């Protein structure tokens, strides 16, 4: 007990010193009356300690029964001091309104319920009379995606899984690929799409460390890469950008059922060429004239921003001016191509030299998801449209977007924001302008492009018959609802985790930033789903 009392004495002195130093150095220190209370409690404890030592020294070892009450009293005094200081610190530093936290979580759970009601309502209204789906198909294409979404949402209760969120999302994406391959083996026919999708997940999985590790980045001055590596690092974005422009051009004009938006195609091609010029001007391998550097670093990015902004406005104006009677698959596909032409050059440029690689992986992943869905739909003999209850493709779409967010070098922490992207094309700071560019870089590949790109799930290869307008409307409506539901579900559990761990050691370093990113992401998801609905419908 004597040792315990001595330890408490040292601990109280440490706490008192910390409170004094914090009040002097912090801009938000304790009020004077609180400091006075702490000083009085500490003085009382020290006076009691001094008297306890004097009293204890008057007794010899045979009188331990007389010393024990004195030590117990001293321990109680020190414990009282520590409890009061802890209570004071909690009241000043961390104030949690559990009532409002409960109300907020209640609203989110109600919204999840309303999502489910709306999804089922749309399913009953627009269910295809030609579809005959057996129980095993329902288990595979409905329950398994819901199970994966639920497991991923619950993983946010662990700080370790939050740190590895990109790998977790990639793991679940690979799980859907493995299930698809298993089903193909059972059917006795494995398509190239299953193998391609598995290989894509392997590439994503083993690319996370070098992409996210600053030590493995070629830009890091601590690394001395070979000349071939530097040339490849410099040349790949330029060559791939030109190749992407060529493929985009050829693919768009090869779609017979599409009223190709020529204006948007021309704007996208011009932006891709300017983007290649921008990376040439930043090359460390070749000497670039100062005029070309100025054009590439300043004029080209600003021109790309302007083209993208004008194309987005023009796309919405064109959509609102079109007749409602033209709601069909050709108009939706043309609107999709126009929106991708408007957004993609700016987002790719903001992602930096890894942007083309992210774009190629995104396009390849989208191709695999669409092809796998078409193979599955052909297997169940759905003739008109797509089964609105097939959650697998939408879940894969969501998981791919999350994986690309982390693959492109982002993570859910404030130091994970790529602030340099906000200054591409600009040297001076403007809050609104740089804030908009930073938001595009952060949420472009994970929110904007996936949401506006959802309709492509329903337009890849046709059996020769066009989709009815009502079937198309029902499929797109439920696709947006399901995507919003999955995002809301993961965000809700992220909020549950931060509520449970509000006293956790990593609450401000990990759980709170994750809460902020998911909350902002959910708001943006709902906002862009609203815009996409207005645009396509």
Coordinates of C-alpha atoms in Angstrom, one line a residue:
X1 CA 0.0 0.0 0.0
X2 CA 2.9 2.3 0.7
X3 CA 4.2 1.7 -2.9
X4 CA 0.8 2.2 -4.3
X5 CA 0.5 5.6 -2.5
X6 CA 3.9 6.6 -3.7
X7 CA 2.9 5.8 -7.3
X8 CA -0.3 7.8 -7.0
X9 CA 1.7 10.7 -5.7
X10 CA 3.9 10.7 -8.8
X11 CA 0.9 10.2 -11.1
X12 CA -1.0 13.2 -9.5
X13 CA 2.2 15.4 -9.9
X14 CA 2.3 14.4 -13.6
X15 CA -1.3 15.2 -14.2
X16 CA -1.0 18.5 -12.4
X17 CA 2.1 19.4 -14.5
X18 CA 0.3 18.5 -17.7
X19 CA -2.8 20.6 -16.9
X20 CA -0.6 23.6 -16.1
X21 CA 1.5 23.3 -19.2
X22 CA -1.6 22.7 -21.4
X23 CA -3.3 25.8 -20.1
X24 CA -0.2 27.9 -20.8
X25 CA 0.5 26.6 -24.3
X26 CA -2.9 25.9 -25.7
X27 CA -5.2 28.5 -27.2
X28 CA -8.1 26.8 -25.6
X29 CA -6.9 26.2 -22.1
X30 CA -9.0 25.7 -19.0
X31 CA -10.8 28.7 -17.4
X32 CA -9.2 30.3 -14.3
X33 CA -11.8 28.9 -12.0
X34 CA -11.2 25.4 -13.2
X35 CA -7.4 25.9 -12.7
X36 CA -8.1 27.2 -9.2
X37 CA -10.1 24.1 -8.4
X38 CA -7.4 21.8 -9.6
X39 CA -4.7 23.7 -7.6
X40 CA -6.9 23.5 -4.5
X41 CA -7.4 19.7 -4.9
X42 CA -3.7 19.1 -5.5
X43 CA -2.7 21.3 -2.6
X44 CA -5.1 19.4 -0.3
X45 CA -3.7 16.1 -1.5
X46 CA -0.1 17.1 -0.9
X47 CA -0.8 18.5 2.5
X48 CA -2.5 15.2 3.4
X49 CA 0.6 13.4 2.0
X50 CA 3.0 15.3 4.1
X51 CA 1.0 14.7 7.3
X52 CA 0.7 11.0 6.4
X53 CA 4.5 10.7 6.1
X54 CA 5.0 12.4 9.4
X55 CA 2.4 10.2 11.1
X56 CA 3.8 7.1 9.6
X57 CA 7.3 7.8 10.7
X58 CA 6.1 8.1 14.4
X59 CA 5.1 4.4 14.3
X60 CA 7.5 1.5 14.2
X61 CA 7.0 -1.6 12.0
X62 CA 5.0 -3.3 14.8
X63 CA 2.3 -0.7 14.6
X64 CA 1.3 -1.4 11.0
X65 CA -2.4 -1.5 12.0
X66 CA -2.2 2.2 12.8
X67 CA -0.5 3.0 9.5
X68 CA -2.9 1.3 7.2
X69 CA -5.9 3.6 7.8
X70 CA -3.5 6.6 7.1
X71 CA -2.5 5.1 3.8
X72 CA -6.0 4.3 2.8
X73 CA -7.1 7.8 3.5
X74 CA -4.1 9.1 1.4
X75 CA -5.0 6.8 -1.5
X76 CA -8.6 8.0 -1.4
X77 CA -7.4 11.7 -1.5
X78 CA -5.2 11.1 -4.6
X79 CA -7.9 9.0 -6.3
X80 CA -10.4 11.8 -5.7
X81 CA -8.0 14.3 -7.3
X82 CA -7.5 12.1 -10.4
X83 CA -11.3 11.5 -10.7
X84 CA -12.1 15.2 -10.5
X85 CA -9.4 16.2 -13.1
X86 CA -10.6 13.4 -15.4
X87 CA -14.2 14.6 -15.0
X88 CA -13.2 18.2 -15.7
X89 CA -11.1 17.2 -18.8
X90 CA -14.0 15.2 -20.3
X91 CA -16.4 18.1 -19.8
X92 CA -14.1 20.5 -21.6
X93 CA -12.5 18.4 -24.3
X94 CA -15.0 15.8 -25.5
X95 CA -18.7 16.5 -25.3
X96 CA -20.9 13.8 -26.9
X97 CA -24.6 14.4 -27.2
X98 CA -25.8 10.9 -27.1
X99 CA -29.4 11.9 -27.8
X100 CA -28.6 13.6 -31.1
X101 CA -26.2 10.8 -32.0
X102 CA -29.1 8.3 -31.5
X103 CA -31.4 10.5 -33.5
X104 CA -28.9 10.6 -36.4
X105 CA -28.4 6.9 -36.4
X106 CA -32.1 6.4 -36.2
X107 CA -32.6 8.6 -39.3
X108 CA -30.0 6.6 -41.2
X109 CA -31.6 3.2 -40.3
X110 CA -35.0 4.5 -41.4
X111 CA -33.5 5.6 -44.7
X112 CA -32.1 2.1 -45.2
X113 CA -35.6 0.7 -44.6
X114 CA -37.1 3.2 -47.1
X115 CA -34.4 2.2 -49.6
X116 CA -35.4 -1.4 -49.3
X117 CA -39.1 -0.5 -49.7
X118 CA -38.5 1.6 -52.8
X119 CA -36.3 -1.1 -54.4
X120 CA -39.0 -3.8 -53.8
X121 CA -41.7 -1.4 -55.1
X122 CA -39.8 -0.7 -58.3
X123 CA -39.2 -4.5 -58.7
X124 CA -42.9 -5.3 -58.5
X125 CA -43.8 -2.5 -60.9
X126 CA -41.3 -3.2 -63.6
X127 CA -40.7 -6.9 -63.2
X128 CA -40.2 -8.5 -66.6
X129 CA -42.9 -11.0 -67.4
X130 CA -40.4 -13.1 -69.4
X131 CA -38.0 -13.7 -66.6
X132 CA -38.0 -17.0 -64.7
X133 CA -35.5 -17.0 -61.9
X134 CA -35.1 -20.1 -59.8
X135 CA -34.1 -20.2 -56.1
X136 CA -30.4 -21.0 -56.7
X137 CA -30.1 -18.0 -59.0
X138 CA -31.7 -15.8 -56.4
X139 CA -29.3 -17.1 -53.7
X140 CA -26.3 -16.4 -55.9
X141 CA -27.2 -13.0 -57.4
X142 CA -29.1 -11.4 -54.5
X143 CA -28.2 -12.9 -51.1
X144 CA -24.4 -13.2 -51.6
X145 CA -24.0 -9.5 -52.7
X146 CA -26.1 -8.4 -49.7
X147 CA -24.0 -10.6 -47.4
X148 CA -20.8 -9.1 -48.8
X149 CA -22.1 -5.6 -48.3
X150 CA -23.1 -6.4 -44.7
X151 CA -19.7 -7.9 -43.9
X152 CA -17.9 -5.0 -45.3
X153 CA -20.1 -2.6 -43.4
X154 CA -19.4 -4.4 -40.1
X155 CA -15.7 -4.4 -40.8
X156 CA -15.7 -0.7 -40.0
X157 CA -16.0 -1.6 -36.3
X158 CA -12.3 -2.5 -36.3
X159 CA -9.6 0.1 -36.8
X160 CA -7.4 -2.4 -38.5
X161 CA -9.9 -3.1 -41.2
X162 CA -10.4 0.7 -41.7
X163 CA -6.7 1.0 -42.3
X164 CA -6.9 -1.8 -44.9
X165 CA -10.2 -0.7 -46.4
X166 CA -8.9 -0.8 -49.9
X167 CA -7.6 -4.3 -49.6
X168 CA -10.9 -5.4 -47.9
X169 CA -12.9 -4.0 -50.9
X170 CA -10.6 -5.7 -53.3
X171 CA -11.0 -8.9 -51.4
X172 CA -14.8 -8.8 -51.7
X173 CA -14.5 -7.9 -55.4
X174 CA -12.3 -10.9 -55.9
X175 CA -14.8 -13.0 -53.9
X176 CA -17.5 -12.2 -56.5
X177 CA -15.1 -13.1 -59.3
X178 CA -14.3 -16.5 -57.6
X179 CA -18.0 -17.2 -57.1
X180 CA -18.6 -16.3 -60.8
X181 CA -15.8 -18.7 -61.9
X182 CA -17.2 -21.4 -59.6
X183 CA -20.6 -21.1 -61.2
X184 CA -19.0 -21.3 -64.7
X185 CA -17.2 -24.5 -63.7
X186 CA -20.4 -26.0 -62.5
X187 CA -22.1 -25.1 -65.8
X188 CA -19.2 -26.7 -67.6
X189 CA -18.1 -23.6 -69.5
X190 CA -15.5 -21.0 -68.4
X191 CA -15.4 -17.8 -70.4
X192 CA -12.4 -15.5 -70.8
X193 CA -14.2 -12.9 -68.8
X194 CA -14.0 -14.9 -65.5
X195 CA -10.3 -15.4 -65.9
X196 CA -9.8 -11.7 -66.9
X197 CA -11.7 -10.5 -63.9
X198 CA -9.7 -12.7 -61.5
X199 CA -6.4 -11.4 -63.1
X200 CA -7.6 -7.8 -62.7
X201 CA -8.2 -8.4 -59.0
X202 CA -4.7 -9.9 -58.6
X203 CA -3.2 -6.8 -60.3
X204 CA -5.2 -4.5 -58.0
X205 CA -4.3 -6.4 -54.9
X206 CA -0.6 -6.4 -55.4
X207 CA -0.6 -2.8 -56.7
X208 CA -1.8 -1.3 -53.4
X209 CA 1.5 -1.3 -51.6
X210 CA 3.7 0.4 -54.3
X211 CA 0.9 2.8 -55.3
X212 CA 0.2 3.9 -51.7
X213 CA 3.8 3.7 -50.4
X214 CA 5.7 6.9 -50.6
X215 CA 8.9 5.0 -50.4
X216 CA 8.2 3.2 -53.6
X217 CA 7.1 6.3 -55.6
X218 CA 9.5 7.4 -58.3
X219 CA 8.9 11.0 -57.4
X220 CA 10.5 10.4 -54.0
X221 CA 14.0 11.9 -54.0
X222 CA 15.3 9.1 -51.8
X223 CA 15.0 6.6 -54.7
X224 CA 17.5 6.5 -57.6
X225 CA 15.6 4.8 -60.4
X226 CA 17.2 3.5 -63.6
X227 CA 17.0 5.6 -66.7
X228 CA 14.7 3.0 -68.3
X229 CA 12.3 3.3 -65.3
X230 CA 12.3 7.1 -65.6
X231 CA 11.6 6.9 -69.3
X232 CA 8.8 4.4 -68.8
X233 CA 7.4 6.6 -66.0
X234 CA 7.5 9.7 -68.3
X235 CA 6.4 8.1 -71.5
X236 CA 3.6 5.8 -70.3
X237 CA 1.0 8.5 -69.5
X238 CA 1.6 10.3 -72.8
X239 CA 1.4 7.2 -75.0
X240 CA -1.5 5.7 -73.0
X241 CA -3.4 9.0 -73.2
X242 CA -3.1 9.1 -77.0
X243 CA -4.1 5.4 -77.1
X244 CA -7.1 6.0 -74.9
X245 CA -8.2 8.8 -77.1
X246 CA -7.9 6.6 -80.2
X247 CA -9.8 3.7 -78.5
X248 CA -12.5 6.0 -77.2
X249 CA -12.9 7.4 -80.7
X250 CA -13.1 4.1 -82.5
X251 CA -15.4 2.5 -79.9
X252 CA -17.9 5.3 -79.8
X253 CA -18.2 5.4 -83.6
X254 CA -18.5 1.6 -83.8
X255 CA -21.8 1.5 -81.8
X256 CA -24.5 1.2 -84.4
X257 CA -27.4 1.8 -81.9
X258 CA -25.9 5.0 -80.6
X259 CA -26.6 8.5 -81.8
X260 CA -22.9 9.5 -81.3
X261 CA -22.5 12.9 -79.6
X262 CA -20.0 14.4 -82.0
X263 CA -19.5 17.7 -80.1
X264 CA -18.6 15.8 -76.9
X265 CA -16.3 13.4 -78.8
X266 CA -14.4 16.3 -80.3
X267 CA -14.1 18.0 -76.9
X268 CA -12.8 14.9 -75.3
X269 CA -10.3 14.2 -78.0
X270 CA -9.0 17.8 -77.8
X271 CA -8.7 17.4 -74.0
X272 CA -6.8 14.2 -74.3
X273 CA -4.3 15.8 -76.7
X274 CA -3.9 18.7 -74.4
X275 CA -3.4 16.3 -71.5
X276 CA -0.6 14.6 -73.4
X277 CA 1.0 18.0 -74.0
X278 CA 0.6 18.8 -70.2
X279 CA 2.7 15.7 -69.3
X280 CA 5.2 16.4 -72.0
X281 CA 5.8 19.9 -70.5
X282 CA 6.5 18.3 -67.1
X283 CA 9.0 15.7 -68.5
X284 CA 12.3 15.3 -66.7
X285 CA 13.8 13.4 -69.6
X286 CA 13.6 15.7 -72.6
X287 CA 14.3 19.5 -72.8
X288 CA 11.1 21.4 -73.4
X289 CA 11.2 25.1 -74.6
X290 CA 9.9 27.6 -72.0
X291 CA 6.9 28.5 -74.2
X292 CA 5.8 24.9 -74.5
X293 CA 6.3 24.5 -70.7
X294 CA 4.1 27.5 -70.0
X295 CA 1.4 26.3 -72.4
X296 CA 1.5 22.7 -71.1
X297 CA 1.6 23.6 -67.4
X298 CA -0.8 26.5 -67.4
X299 CA -2.8 27.0 -70.6
X300 CA -3.5 23.3 -71.3
X301 CA -5.0 22.4 -67.8
X302 CA -7.1 25.6 -67.8
X303 CA -8.4 24.7 -71.3
X304 CA -9.3 21.2 -70.2
X305 CA -11.2 22.6 -67.2
X306 CA -13.1 25.0 -69.4
X307 CA -13.9 22.3 -72.0
X308 CA -15.2 20.0 -69.3
X309 CA -17.3 22.6 -67.6
X310 CA -18.9 23.7 -70.9
X311 CA -19.5 20.1 -71.9
X312 CA -21.2 19.3 -68.6
X313 CA -23.5 22.3 -68.9
X314 CA -24.2 21.6 -72.5
X315 CA -25.0 17.9 -71.7
X316 CA -27.6 19.0 -69.0
X317 CA -29.1 21.6 -71.3
X318 CA -29.4 19.1 -74.1
X319 CA -31.0 16.5 -71.8
X320 CA -33.6 18.9 -70.5
X321 CA -34.4 20.2 -74.0
X322 CA -34.9 16.7 -75.4
X323 CA -38.5 15.4 -75.8
X324 CA -39.8 12.8 -73.3
X325 CA -40.9 10.6 -76.2
X326 CA -37.2 10.1 -77.0
X327 CA -36.5 8.1 -73.8
X328 CA -35.0 5.0 -75.2
X329 CA -31.8 3.0 -75.2
X330 CA -30.1 5.0 -77.9
X331 CA -30.7 8.3 -76.1
X332 CA -29.5 6.9 -72.8
X333 CA -26.3 5.5 -74.4
X334 CA -25.6 8.8 -76.2
X335 CA -26.1 10.7 -72.9
X336 CA -23.7 8.3 -71.1
X337 CA -21.0 8.9 -73.7
X338 CA -21.5 12.6 -73.5
X339 CA -21.1 12.6 -69.7
X340 CA -18.0 10.5 -69.8
X341 CA -16.5 12.8 -72.4
X342 CA -17.2 15.8 -70.2
X343 CA -15.8 14.4 -66.9
X344 CA -13.1 12.0 -67.7
X345 CA -10.3 14.3 -69.0
X346 CA -10.3 16.5 -66.0
X347 CA -10.4 13.6 -63.5
X348 CA -7.6 11.8 -65.3
X349 CA -5.4 14.9 -65.3
X350 CA -6.0 15.5 -61.6
X351 CA -5.0 11.9 -60.7
X352 CA -1.6 12.7 -62.1
X353 CA 0.6 10.3 -64.1
X354 CA -1.2 7.3 -62.6
X355 CA -4.5 8.6 -64.1
X356 CA -4.2 6.7 -67.4
X357 CA -3.5 3.5 -65.6
X358 CA -6.5 4.0 -63.3
X359 CA -8.6 4.8 -66.4
X360 CA -7.5 1.6 -68.2
X361 CA -8.1 -0.6 -65.1
X362 CA -11.5 1.1 -64.7
X363 CA -12.4 0.4 -68.3
X364 CA -11.2 -3.1 -68.2
X365 CA -13.1 -3.8 -64.9
X366 CA -16.3 -2.3 -66.4
X367 CA -15.9 -4.5 -69.4
X368 CA -15.5 -7.6 -67.3
X369 CA -18.5 -6.7 -65.1
X370 CA -20.7 -6.0 -68.1
X371 CA -19.7 -9.1 -70.0
X372 CA -20.1 -11.3 -66.9
X373 CA -23.6 -9.9 -66.3
X374 CA -24.5 -10.5 -70.0
X375 CA -23.4 -14.1 -69.7
X376 CA -25.4 -14.6 -66.5
X377 CA -28.5 -13.0 -68.0
X378 CA -28.3 -15.1 -71.1
X379 CA -28.1 -18.2 -68.8
X380 CA -31.4 -17.3 -67.1
X381 CA -33.0 -16.4 -70.5
X382 CA -34.0 -12.8 -69.6
X383 CA -35.0 -11.4 -72.9
X384 CA -36.2 -7.9 -72.2
X385 CA -33.7 -5.7 -70.3
X386 CA -32.0 -6.8 -67.2
X387 CA -33.3 -8.4 -64.1
X388 CA -33.7 -5.5 -61.7
X389 CA -33.0 -7.8 -58.8
X390 CA -29.5 -8.8 -60.0
X391 CA -27.4 -7.1 -57.3
X392 CA -24.1 -8.7 -58.2
X393 CA -23.1 -6.4 -61.0
X394 CA -24.1 -3.3 -59.1
X395 CA -22.2 -4.5 -56.0
X396 CA -19.1 -5.2 -58.2
X397 CA -19.5 -1.7 -59.6
X398 CA -19.5 -0.3 -56.1
X399 CA -16.6 -2.3 -54.9
X400 CA -14.5 -1.5 -58.0
X401 CA -15.1 2.2 -57.4
X402 CA -13.9 1.9 -53.7
X403 CA -10.9 -0.1 -54.9
X404 CA -10.0 2.5 -57.4
X405 CA -10.3 5.2 -54.8
X406 CA -7.5 3.6 -52.8
X407 CA -5.6 2.4 -55.9
X408 CA -5.3 6.0 -57.1
X409 CA -3.4 7.0 -53.9
X410 CA -6.3 8.3 -51.7
X411 CA -7.1 7.2 -48.2
X412 CA -9.7 8.2 -45.6
X413 CA -7.4 10.6 -43.6
X414 CA -6.9 14.3 -44.0
X415 CA -3.3 13.8 -44.9
X416 CA -4.5 11.5 -47.6
X417 CA -5.9 14.4 -49.6
X418 CA -3.8 15.1 -52.6
X419 CA -3.4 18.8 -52.2
X420 CA -1.1 19.1 -55.2
X421 CA -3.9 18.2 -57.5
X422 CA -5.7 21.4 -56.6
X423 CA -2.9 23.5 -58.1
X424 CA -2.6 21.9 -61.5
X425 CA -2.7 24.8 -63.9
X426 CA -2.6 27.4 -61.1
X427 CA 0.0 29.0 -58.9
X428 CA -2.1 31.2 -56.7
X429 CA -4.7 30.1 -54.2
X430 CA -8.5 30.6 -54.5
X431 CA -10.6 28.8 -52.0
X432 CA -13.6 27.9 -54.2
X433 CA -11.5 27.0 -57.3
X434 CA -8.9 24.9 -55.4
X435 CA -11.6 23.4 -53.3
X436 CA -13.5 22.3 -56.3
X437 CA -10.4 20.8 -58.0
X438 CA -9.5 18.9 -54.8
X439 CA -13.0 17.6 -54.5
X440 CA -12.9 16.4 -58.1
X441 CA -9.6 14.6 -57.5
X442 CA -10.8 13.0 -54.3
X443 CA -14.3 11.9 -55.4
X444 CA -14.1 11.8 -59.2
X445 CA -13.0 8.2 -59.7
X446 CA -15.0 6.9 -56.8
X447 CA -18.3 8.8 -57.0
X448 CA -18.8 10.9 -60.1
X449 CA -17.8 8.6 -62.9
X450 CA -19.3 5.4 -61.3
X451 CA -22.7 7.0 -60.7
X452 CA -23.0 8.7 -64.1
X453 CA -21.7 5.4 -65.6
X454 CA -24.3 3.1 -64.1
X455 CA -26.5 3.0 -67.2
X456 CA -23.7 1.3 -69.2
X457 CA -24.5 -1.9 -67.2
X458 CA -27.6 -2.2 -69.4
X459 CA -26.1 -1.4 -72.8
X460 CA -23.4 -3.6 -74.1
X461 CA -24.6 -6.4 -76.4
X462 CA -28.2 -6.9 -77.6
X463 CA -29.9 -9.9 -78.8
X464 CA -31.4 -7.8 -81.6
X465 CA -34.4 -6.4 -79.8
X466 CA -34.5 -3.0 -78.1
X467 CA -35.5 -2.5 -74.6
X468 CA -39.0 -1.2 -73.8
X469 CA -39.0 2.3 -72.2
X470 CA -40.8 1.1 -69.1
X471 CA -38.3 -1.8 -68.6
X472 CA -35.4 0.6 -69.2
X473 CA -36.8 3.1 -66.7
X474 CA -37.3 0.4 -64.1
X475 CA -33.8 -1.0 -64.5
X476 CA -32.1 2.3 -64.2
X477 CA -34.3 3.5 -61.3
X478 CA -33.5 0.4 -59.3
X479 CA -29.8 0.5 -60.2
X480 CA -29.6 4.0 -58.7
X481 CA -31.6 2.9 -55.6
X482 CA -29.4 -0.2 -55.1
X483 CA -26.2 1.8 -55.5
X484 CA -27.4 4.4 -53.0
X485 CA -28.5 1.7 -50.6
X486 CA -25.1 0.0 -50.5
X487 CA -23.4 3.3 -50.0
X488 CA -25.8 4.3 -47.2
X489 CA -25.4 0.9 -45.5
X490 CA -21.6 1.2 -45.3
X491 CA -21.8 4.8 -44.2
X492 CA -24.4 3.9 -41.5
X493 CA -22.1 1.3 -39.9
X494 CA -19.2 3.7 -40.2
X495 CA -21.2 6.1 -38.0
X496 CA -22.1 3.2 -35.6
X497 CA -18.4 2.4 -35.3
X498 CA -17.4 6.0 -34.5
X499 CA -20.2 6.2 -31.9
X500 CA -19.2 3.0 -30.2
X501 CA -15.5 4.0 -30.3
X502 CA -15.9 7.6 -29.3
X503 CA -13.5 7.0 -26.4
X504 CA -11.1 5.0 -28.4
X505 CA -7.4 5.9 -28.6
X506 CA -7.7 6.3 -32.4
X507 CA -11.0 8.1 -32.5
X508 CA -9.6 11.4 -33.8
X509 CA -6.8 9.8 -35.8
X510 CA -8.8 7.1 -37.6
X511 CA -12.5 6.8 -36.8
X512 CA -13.4 10.5 -37.0
X513 CA -11.7 11.0 -40.4
X514 CA -13.4 7.9 -41.7
X515 CA -16.7 9.3 -40.5
X516 CA -16.1 12.6 -42.2
X517 CA -15.1 11.0 -45.5
X518 CA -18.1 8.6 -45.5
X519 CA -20.6 11.3 -44.5
X520 CA -19.3 13.6 -47.3
X521 CA -19.3 10.7 -49.7
X522 CA -22.9 9.7 -48.9
X523 CA -24.0 13.3 -49.4
X524 CA -22.2 13.4 -52.7
X525 CA -23.6 10.0 -53.7
X526 CA -27.2 11.2 -53.1
X527 CA -26.5 14.5 -54.9
X528 CA -25.0 12.9 -58.0
X529 CA -27.7 10.2 -58.1
X530 CA -30.2 13.0 -58.0
X531 CA -28.4 14.8 -60.9
X532 CA -27.9 11.6 -62.8
X533 CA -31.7 10.8 -62.5
X534 CA -32.6 14.3 -63.8
X535 CA -30.0 13.9 -66.6
X536 CA -31.0 10.4 -67.8
X537 CA -34.7 10.5 -67.1

